[in-house]
Amino acid sequence: MSEDEKIQELIEKYGGYFENSNADVCHTYKGIWFFFRFDSKYKNFECFIQFETAGQLKNIILGEIVDDINTLIEVAADTIAHEYDYKEINEVTHSGDYEESINKLFYNLEVITKSTHMFEDVFKALSGILSEKKEV
């Protein structure tokens, strides 16, 4: 099987990822493969990566998913930390004020809930990869 055929097979296998994300691949007239993510809202490319093998494409896809998950976690954590201007962990865990603790909890859960909706999008993008793992 040629490398182009292996790449096509991987694209089909991970179809759920491509259907549920802004990622796509293209094969140029000159035979060059590219993976890209296009943000239609801002009309720009988030990434544009050349690859030559199915293994490289798989690593690119998994790397993008990991980056998405890390970004969601970091945004939620940063949003919470910024809201309270935390300087040390005791300020987070030991407020001593019931009302303040409830307000912090409400805000933190709200931030996490918003992130959870974004995680649903990442999960949908992972569907092709997850279904592959279940079959093994």
PDB file of C-alpha atoms in Angstrom:
ATOM      1  CA  MET A   1       0.000   0.000   0.000  1.00  0.00           C
ATOM      2  CA  SER A   2       1.408   3.406  -0.972  1.00  0.00           C
ATOM      3  CA  GLU A   3       1.873   6.179   1.605  1.00  0.00           C
ATOM      4  CA  ASP A   4      -0.862   8.222  -0.103  1.00  0.00           C
ATOM      5  CA  GLU A   5      -3.258   5.285   0.346  1.00  0.00           C
ATOM      6  CA  LYS A   6      -2.269   4.973   4.024  1.00  0.00           C
ATOM      7  CA  ILE A   7      -2.943   8.686   4.474  1.00  0.00           C
ATOM      8  CA  GLN A   8      -6.345   8.387   2.766  1.00  0.00           C
ATOM      9  CA  GLU A   9      -7.188   5.424   5.020  1.00  0.00           C
ATOM     10  CA  LEU A  10      -6.240   7.411   8.125  1.00  0.00           C
ATOM     11  CA  ILE A  11      -8.331  10.375   6.967  1.00  0.00           C
ATOM     12  CA  GLU A  12     -11.342   8.078   6.590  1.00  0.00           C
ATOM     13  CA  LYS A  13     -10.677   6.413   9.945  1.00  0.00           C
ATOM     14  CA  TYR A  14     -10.550   9.808  11.686  1.00  0.00           C
ATOM     15  CA  GLY A  15     -13.482  11.225   9.745  1.00  0.00           C
ATOM     16  CA  GLY A  16     -15.273  12.085  12.994  1.00  0.00           C
ATOM     17  CA  TYR A  17     -12.429  14.397  13.940  1.00  0.00           C
ATOM     18  CA  PHE A  18     -12.584  16.258  10.642  1.00  0.00           C
ATOM     19  CA  GLU A  19     -16.392  16.447  10.652  1.00  0.00           C
ATOM     20  CA  ASN A  20     -16.480  17.935  14.160  1.00  0.00           C
ATOM     21  CA  SER A  21     -13.588  20.369  14.012  1.00  0.00           C
ATOM     22  CA  ASN A  22     -12.247  23.120  11.803  1.00  0.00           C
ATOM     23  CA  ALA A  23      -9.425  20.834  10.638  1.00  0.00           C
ATOM     24  CA  ASP A  24      -8.933  19.485   7.141  1.00  0.00           C
ATOM     25  CA  VAL A  25      -6.243  18.102   4.869  1.00  0.00           C
ATOM     26  CA  CYS A  26      -5.357  18.784   1.271  1.00  0.00           C
ATOM     27  CA  HIS A  27      -3.216  17.118  -1.342  1.00  0.00           C
ATOM     28  CA  THR A  28      -1.724  19.563  -3.807  1.00  0.00           C
ATOM     29  CA  TYR A  29      -1.264  19.172  -7.533  1.00  0.00           C
ATOM     30  CA  LYS A  30       2.451  18.701  -6.842  1.00  0.00           C
ATOM     31  CA  GLY A  31       1.707  15.840  -4.446  1.00  0.00           C
ATOM     32  CA  ILE A  32       2.322  17.661  -1.172  1.00  0.00           C
ATOM     33  CA  TRP A  33       0.061  16.903   1.812  1.00  0.00           C
ATOM     34  CA  PHE A  34      -1.024  19.603   4.243  1.00  0.00           C
ATOM     35  CA  PHE A  35      -3.004  19.525   7.472  1.00  0.00           C
ATOM     36  CA  PHE A  36      -4.683  22.793   8.375  1.00  0.00           C
ATOM     37  CA  ARG A  37      -7.180  24.391  10.704  1.00  0.00           C
ATOM     38  CA  PHE A  38      -9.109  27.344   9.332  1.00  0.00           C
ATOM     39  CA  ASP A  39     -10.982  29.780  11.561  1.00  0.00           C
ATOM     40  CA  SER A  40     -13.861  30.946   9.374  1.00  0.00           C
ATOM     41  CA  LYS A  41     -14.848  33.633  11.892  1.00  0.00           C
ATOM     42  CA  TYR A  42     -11.508  35.436  11.579  1.00  0.00           C
ATOM     43  CA  LYS A  43     -10.727  34.076   8.104  1.00  0.00           C
ATOM     44  CA  ASN A  44      -7.252  32.861   8.984  1.00  0.00           C
ATOM     45  CA  PHE A  45      -5.363  29.624   9.452  1.00  0.00           C
ATOM     46  CA  GLU A  46      -4.731  28.477  12.998  1.00  0.00           C
ATOM     47  CA  CYS A  47      -2.113  26.102  11.644  1.00  0.00           C
ATOM     48  CA  PHE A  48      -0.861  24.884   8.283  1.00  0.00           C
ATOM     49  CA  ILE A  49       1.468  21.881   8.525  1.00  0.00           C
ATOM     50  CA  GLN A  50       3.105  19.853   5.783  1.00  0.00           C
ATOM     51  CA  PHE A  51       3.356  16.087   6.316  1.00  0.00           C
ATOM     52  CA  GLU A  52       4.549  13.130   4.291  1.00  0.00           C
ATOM     53  CA  THR A  53       3.333  10.001   6.087  1.00  0.00           C
ATOM     54  CA  ALA A  54       0.194   8.673   7.756  1.00  0.00           C
ATOM     55  CA  GLY A  55       2.155   8.425  11.006  1.00  0.00           C
ATOM     56  CA  GLN A  56       3.032  12.096  10.845  1.00  0.00           C
ATOM     57  CA  LEU A  57      -0.609  13.003  10.177  1.00  0.00           C
ATOM     58  CA  LYS A  58      -1.773  10.914  13.130  1.00  0.00           C
ATOM     59  CA  ASN A  59       0.731  12.680  15.404  1.00  0.00           C
ATOM     60  CA  ILE A  60      -0.417  16.079  14.109  1.00  0.00           C
ATOM     61  CA  ILE A  61      -4.073  15.240  14.798  1.00  0.00           C
ATOM     62  CA  LEU A  62      -3.370  13.907  18.295  1.00  0.00           C
ATOM     63  CA  GLY A  63      -1.132  16.898  19.019  1.00  0.00           C
ATOM     64  CA  GLU A  64      -3.876  19.323  17.991  1.00  0.00           C
ATOM     65  CA  ILE A  65      -6.405  17.555  20.223  1.00  0.00           C
ATOM     66  CA  VAL A  66      -4.008  17.605  23.180  1.00  0.00           C
ATOM     67  CA  ASP A  67      -3.351  21.323  22.565  1.00  0.00           C
ATOM     68  CA  ASP A  68      -7.117  21.995  22.483  1.00  0.00           C
ATOM     69  CA  ILE A  69      -7.652  20.201  25.800  1.00  0.00           C
ATOM     70  CA  ASN A  70      -4.698  21.943  27.449  1.00  0.00           C
ATOM     71  CA  THR A  71      -5.957  25.315  26.208  1.00  0.00           C
ATOM     72  CA  LEU A  72      -9.423  24.712  27.659  1.00  0.00           C
ATOM     73  CA  ILE A  73      -7.959  23.724  31.033  1.00  0.00           C
ATOM     74  CA  GLU A  74      -5.558  26.673  31.066  1.00  0.00           C
ATOM     75  CA  VAL A  75      -8.255  29.186  30.108  1.00  0.00           C
ATOM     76  CA  ALA A  76     -10.571  27.961  32.885  1.00  0.00           C
ATOM     77  CA  ALA A  77      -7.782  27.958  35.476  1.00  0.00           C
ATOM     78  CA  ASP A  78      -6.493  31.354  34.376  1.00  0.00           C
ATOM     79  CA  THR A  79      -9.992  32.862  34.378  1.00  0.00           C
ATOM     80  CA  ILE A  80     -10.601  31.664  37.928  1.00  0.00           C
ATOM     81  CA  ALA A  81      -7.182  32.751  39.181  1.00  0.00           C
ATOM     82  CA  HIS A  82      -7.470  36.157  37.512  1.00  0.00           C
ATOM     83  CA  GLU A  83     -10.910  36.809  38.976  1.00  0.00           C
ATOM     84  CA  TYR A  84      -9.551  36.536  42.529  1.00  0.00           C
ATOM     85  CA  ASP A  85      -5.955  37.618  41.901  1.00  0.00           C
ATOM     86  CA  TYR A  86      -4.696  34.580  43.812  1.00  0.00           C
ATOM     87  CA  LYS A  87      -1.215  34.913  45.174  1.00  0.00           C
ATOM     88  CA  GLU A  88      -1.057  31.738  47.247  1.00  0.00           C
ATOM     89  CA  ILE A  89      -3.083  28.545  47.655  1.00  0.00           C
ATOM     90  CA  ASN A  90      -4.380  29.436  51.138  1.00  0.00           C
ATOM     91  CA  GLU A  91      -6.320  32.312  49.599  1.00  0.00           C
ATOM     92  CA  VAL A  92      -8.093  29.788  47.403  1.00  0.00           C
ATOM     93  CA  THR A  93      -8.939  27.191  50.001  1.00  0.00           C
ATOM     94  CA  HIS A  94      -9.345  29.077  53.293  1.00  0.00           C
ATOM     95  CA  SER A  95     -11.464  32.171  52.966  1.00  0.00           C
ATOM     96  CA  GLY A  96     -13.232  31.888  56.329  1.00  0.00           C
ATOM     97  CA  ASP A  97     -16.224  33.804  54.964  1.00  0.00           C
ATOM     98  CA  TYR A  98     -19.230  31.625  54.089  1.00  0.00           C
ATOM     99  CA  GLU A  99     -20.793  34.189  51.738  1.00  0.00           C
ATOM    100  CA  GLU A 100     -17.511  34.778  49.919  1.00  0.00           C
ATOM    101  CA  SER A 101     -16.907  31.030  49.627  1.00  0.00           C
ATOM    102  CA  ILE A 102     -20.339  30.469  48.080  1.00  0.00           C
ATOM    103  CA  ASN A 103     -19.778  33.297  45.590  1.00  0.00           C
ATOM    104  CA  LYS A 104     -16.368  31.866  44.643  1.00  0.00           C
ATOM    105  CA  LEU A 105     -17.858  28.411  44.233  1.00  0.00           C
ATOM    106  CA  PHE A 106     -20.642  29.754  42.028  1.00  0.00           C
ATOM    107  CA  TYR A 107     -18.192  31.656  39.836  1.00  0.00           C
ATOM    108  CA  ASN A 108     -15.748  28.737  39.603  1.00  0.00           C
ATOM    109  CA  LEU A 109     -18.497  26.288  38.654  1.00  0.00           C
ATOM    110  CA  GLU A 110     -19.774  28.731  36.043  1.00  0.00           C
ATOM    111  CA  VAL A 111     -16.309  28.938  34.448  1.00  0.00           C
ATOM    112  CA  ILE A 112     -15.901  25.158  34.545  1.00  0.00           C
ATOM    113  CA  THR A 113     -19.376  24.652  33.067  1.00  0.00           C
ATOM    114  CA  LYS A 114     -18.548  26.942  30.145  1.00  0.00           C
ATOM    115  CA  SER A 115     -15.343  24.993  29.626  1.00  0.00           C
ATOM    116  CA  THR A 116     -17.294  21.748  29.776  1.00  0.00           C
ATOM    117  CA  HIS A 117     -19.331  22.831  26.766  1.00  0.00           C
ATOM    118  CA  MET A 118     -16.093  23.434  24.910  1.00  0.00           C
ATOM    119  CA  PHE A 119     -14.894  19.972  25.991  1.00  0.00           C
ATOM    120  CA  GLU A 120     -17.994  18.530  24.306  1.00  0.00           C
ATOM    121  CA  ASP A 121     -16.754  19.957  21.008  1.00  0.00           C
ATOM    122  CA  VAL A 122     -13.325  18.411  21.558  1.00  0.00           C
ATOM    123  CA  PHE A 123     -14.979  15.095  22.454  1.00  0.00           C
ATOM    124  CA  LYS A 124     -16.947  15.140  19.214  1.00  0.00           C
ATOM    125  CA  ALA A 125     -13.724  15.773  17.327  1.00  0.00           C
ATOM    126  CA  LEU A 126     -12.210  12.771  19.091  1.00  0.00           C
ATOM    127  CA  SER A 127     -15.067  10.479  18.097  1.00  0.00           C
ATOM    128  CA  GLY A 128     -13.216   8.945  15.158  1.00  0.00           C
ATOM    129  CA  ILE A 129     -10.192   8.183  17.286  1.00  0.00           C
ATOM    130  CA  LEU A 130     -12.198   6.904  20.251  1.00  0.00           C
ATOM    131  CA  SER A 131     -14.249   4.541  18.120  1.00  0.00           C
ATOM    132  CA  GLU A 132     -10.998   3.156  16.705  1.00  0.00           C
ATOM    133  CA  LYS A 133      -9.726   2.414  20.223  1.00  0.00           C
ATOM    134  CA  LYS A 134     -12.942   0.568  21.140  1.00  0.00           C
ATOM    135  CA  GLU A 135     -12.582  -1.727  18.127  1.00  0.00           C
ATOM    136  CA  VAL A 136      -9.029  -2.793  19.054  1.00  0.00           C
TER     137      VAL A 136
END
